[in-house]
Short mmCIF file of C-alpha atoms in Angstrom, two decimals:
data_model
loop_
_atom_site.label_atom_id
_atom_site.label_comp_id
_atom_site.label_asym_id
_atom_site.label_seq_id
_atom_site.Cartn_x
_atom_site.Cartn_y
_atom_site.Cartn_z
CA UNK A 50 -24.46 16.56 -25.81
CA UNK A 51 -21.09 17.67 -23.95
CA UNK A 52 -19.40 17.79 -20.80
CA UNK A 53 -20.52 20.43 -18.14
CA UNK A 54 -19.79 20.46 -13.80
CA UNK A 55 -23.09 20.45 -13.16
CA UNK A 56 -25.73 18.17 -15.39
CA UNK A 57 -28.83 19.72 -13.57
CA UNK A 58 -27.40 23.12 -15.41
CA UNK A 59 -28.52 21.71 -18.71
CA UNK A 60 -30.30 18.63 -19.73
CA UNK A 61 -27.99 17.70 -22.46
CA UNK A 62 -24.76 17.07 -20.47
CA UNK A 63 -23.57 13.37 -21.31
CA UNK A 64 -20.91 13.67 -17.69
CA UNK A 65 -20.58 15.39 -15.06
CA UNK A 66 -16.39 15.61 -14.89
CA UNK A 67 -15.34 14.25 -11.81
CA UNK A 68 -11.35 13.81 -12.75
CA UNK A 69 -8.80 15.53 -15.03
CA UNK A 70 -5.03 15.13 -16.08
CA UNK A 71 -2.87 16.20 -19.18
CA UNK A 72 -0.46 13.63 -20.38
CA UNK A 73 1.68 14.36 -23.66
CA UNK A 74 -0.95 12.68 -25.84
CA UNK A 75 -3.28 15.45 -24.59
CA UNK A 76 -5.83 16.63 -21.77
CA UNK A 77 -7.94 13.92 -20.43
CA UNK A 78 -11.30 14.10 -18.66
CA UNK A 79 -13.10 11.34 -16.49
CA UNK A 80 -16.88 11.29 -15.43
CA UNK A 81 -19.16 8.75 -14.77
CA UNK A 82 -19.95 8.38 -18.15
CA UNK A 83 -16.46 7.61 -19.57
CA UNK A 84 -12.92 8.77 -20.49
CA UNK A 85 -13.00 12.09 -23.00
CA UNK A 86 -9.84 13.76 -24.30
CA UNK A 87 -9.94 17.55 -25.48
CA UNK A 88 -9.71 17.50 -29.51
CA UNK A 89 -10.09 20.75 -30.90
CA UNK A 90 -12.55 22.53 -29.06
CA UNK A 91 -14.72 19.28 -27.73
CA UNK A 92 -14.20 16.59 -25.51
CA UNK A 93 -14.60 13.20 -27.82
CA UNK A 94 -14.95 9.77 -26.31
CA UNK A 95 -11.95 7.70 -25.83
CA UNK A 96 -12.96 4.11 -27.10
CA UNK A 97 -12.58 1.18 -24.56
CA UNK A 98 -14.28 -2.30 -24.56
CA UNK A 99 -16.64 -1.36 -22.17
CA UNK A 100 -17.96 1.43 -20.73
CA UNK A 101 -15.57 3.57 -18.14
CA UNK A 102 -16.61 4.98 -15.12
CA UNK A 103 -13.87 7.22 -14.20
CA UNK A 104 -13.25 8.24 -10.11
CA UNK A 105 -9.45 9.14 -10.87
CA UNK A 106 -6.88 9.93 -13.21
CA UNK A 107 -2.95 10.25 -13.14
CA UNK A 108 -0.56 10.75 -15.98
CA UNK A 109 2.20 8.38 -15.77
CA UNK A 110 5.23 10.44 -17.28
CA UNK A 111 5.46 8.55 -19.87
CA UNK A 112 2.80 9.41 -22.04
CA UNK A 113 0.06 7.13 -19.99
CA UNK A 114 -2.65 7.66 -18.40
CA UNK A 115 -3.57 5.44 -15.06
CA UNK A 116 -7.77 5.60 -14.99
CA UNK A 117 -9.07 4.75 -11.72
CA UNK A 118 -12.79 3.01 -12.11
CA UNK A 119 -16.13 2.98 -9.90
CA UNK A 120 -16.41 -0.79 -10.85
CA UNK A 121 -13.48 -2.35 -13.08
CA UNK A 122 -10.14 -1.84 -11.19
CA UNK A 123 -7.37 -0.62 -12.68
CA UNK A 124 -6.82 0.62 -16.34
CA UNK A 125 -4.21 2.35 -18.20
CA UNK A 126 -4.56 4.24 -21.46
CA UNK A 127 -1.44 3.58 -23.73
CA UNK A 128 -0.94 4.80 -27.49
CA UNK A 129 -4.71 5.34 -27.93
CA UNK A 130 -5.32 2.02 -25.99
CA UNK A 131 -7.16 1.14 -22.75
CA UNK A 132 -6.25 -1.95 -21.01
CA UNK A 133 -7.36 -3.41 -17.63
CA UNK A 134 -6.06 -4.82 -14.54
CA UNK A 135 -9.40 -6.46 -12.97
CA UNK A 136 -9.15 -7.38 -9.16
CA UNK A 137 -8.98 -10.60 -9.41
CA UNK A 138 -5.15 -10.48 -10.65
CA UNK A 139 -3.46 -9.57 -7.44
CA UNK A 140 -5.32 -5.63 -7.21
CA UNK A 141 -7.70 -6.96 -4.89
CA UNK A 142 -9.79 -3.56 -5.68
CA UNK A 143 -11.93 -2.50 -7.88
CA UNK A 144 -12.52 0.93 -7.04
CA UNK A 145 -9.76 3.62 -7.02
CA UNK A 146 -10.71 7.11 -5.74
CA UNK A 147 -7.27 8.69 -5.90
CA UNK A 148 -3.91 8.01 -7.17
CA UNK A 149 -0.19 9.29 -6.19
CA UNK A 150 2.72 7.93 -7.38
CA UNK A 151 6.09 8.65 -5.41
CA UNK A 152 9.81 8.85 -5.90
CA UNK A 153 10.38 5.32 -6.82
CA UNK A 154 7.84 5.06 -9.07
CA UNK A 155 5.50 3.28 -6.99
CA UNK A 156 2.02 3.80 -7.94
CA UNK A 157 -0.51 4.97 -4.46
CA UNK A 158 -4.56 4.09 -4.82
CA UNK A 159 -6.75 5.51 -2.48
CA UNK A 160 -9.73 2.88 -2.44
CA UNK A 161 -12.79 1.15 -0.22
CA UNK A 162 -10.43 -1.56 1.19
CA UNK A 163 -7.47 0.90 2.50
CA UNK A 164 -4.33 2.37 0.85
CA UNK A 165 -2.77 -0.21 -2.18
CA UNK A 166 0.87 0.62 -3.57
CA UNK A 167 1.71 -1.32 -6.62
CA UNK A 168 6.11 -1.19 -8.30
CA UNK A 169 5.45 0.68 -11.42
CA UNK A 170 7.83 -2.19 -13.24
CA UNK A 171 5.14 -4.74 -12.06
CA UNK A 172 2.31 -3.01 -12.99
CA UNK A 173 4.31 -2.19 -16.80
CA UNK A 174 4.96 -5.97 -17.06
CA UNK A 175 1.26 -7.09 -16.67
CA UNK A 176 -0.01 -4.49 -19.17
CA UNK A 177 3.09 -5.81 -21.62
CA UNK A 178 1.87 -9.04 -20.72
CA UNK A 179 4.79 -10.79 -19.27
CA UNK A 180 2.61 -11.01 -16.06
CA UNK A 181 -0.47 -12.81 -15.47
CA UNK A 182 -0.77 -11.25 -11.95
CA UNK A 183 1.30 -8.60 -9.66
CA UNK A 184 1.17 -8.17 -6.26
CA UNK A 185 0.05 -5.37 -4.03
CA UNK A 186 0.88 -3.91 -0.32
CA UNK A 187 -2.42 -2.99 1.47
CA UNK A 188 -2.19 -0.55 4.24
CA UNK A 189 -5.62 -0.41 6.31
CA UNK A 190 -6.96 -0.48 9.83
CA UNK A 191 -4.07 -3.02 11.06
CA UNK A 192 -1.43 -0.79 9.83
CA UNK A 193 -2.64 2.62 11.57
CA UNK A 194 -5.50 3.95 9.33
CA UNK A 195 -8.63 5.31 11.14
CA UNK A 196 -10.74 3.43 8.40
CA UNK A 197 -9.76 1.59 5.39
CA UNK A 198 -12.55 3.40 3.64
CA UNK A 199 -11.38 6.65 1.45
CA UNK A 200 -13.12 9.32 -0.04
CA UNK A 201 -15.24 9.19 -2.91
CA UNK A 202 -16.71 10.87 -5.90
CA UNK A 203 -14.51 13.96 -7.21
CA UNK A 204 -11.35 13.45 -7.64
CA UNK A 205 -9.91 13.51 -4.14
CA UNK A 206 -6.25 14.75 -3.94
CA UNK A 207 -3.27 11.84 -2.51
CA UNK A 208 0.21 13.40 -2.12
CA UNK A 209 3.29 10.99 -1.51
CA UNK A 210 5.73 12.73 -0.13
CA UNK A 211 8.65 10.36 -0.26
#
């Protein structure tokens, strides 16, 4: 079984790639059945405590990887490491269709419930675990958006511009 675009092409496809980025660790691939990173001339599995549905990915410049999920929130893959940020501590989302990140380092998900920017030093704290929580700026209907509903499946593109 391997990757392919198109899993109707041939049966034995284990994802259809929805999501790709290249950090320094390597070339990263998300589908719907997990997170794979190029060794060699295959995509392997990248090992996580549960099962990944990818929607998004963004490297972080330093070496990470942000992974946004159908189901589970946030997570970041760090030194061979996936960690989570569920909903429940201060996201408030668990589905991320696109990410940006802009000059100050703020990281920009595109989800179902509107725009959310976390501080990139908020979001590193929680992961380090010096945070039990971080908190979040929505942007949705009340500040402007047509809908707070954004695209999904593929990756969808989100540029910051400032």
């Amino acid at each position: 079984a391997g990757l392919c675009s198109d899993p109707s092409e041939n049966p034995t496809c284990a994802a259809t790639v929805g999501a790709m980025a290249e950090t320094s660790e390597g070339l990263y691939v998300g589908a719907r059945r997990g997170l794979f990173r190029l060794e060699g001339n295959a995509f392997v599995p990248v090992d996580a405590d549960a099962p990944i549905e990818v929607l998004s990915l963004q490297a972080d410049g330093n070496g990470g990887l942000w992974i946004g999920t159908l189901t589970r929130g946030l997570m970041r893959l760090r030194h061979g490491v996936v960690e989570r940020l569920p909903p429940e501590d201060g996201l408030g989302i668990s589905r991320i269709h696109a990410f940006g990140q802009d000059a100050r380092q703020r990281l920009w998900m595109a989800s179902d419930r509107g725009m959310v920017v976390g501080e990139r030093h908020d979001l590193d704290a929680f992961f380090a675990g010096k945070r039990k929580t971080v908190s979040v700026t929505r942007f949705d209907e009340l500040d402007g958006m047509a809908s707070a509903r954004t695209s999904s499946g593929h990756q969808a593109q989100l540029h910051v511009d400032r």
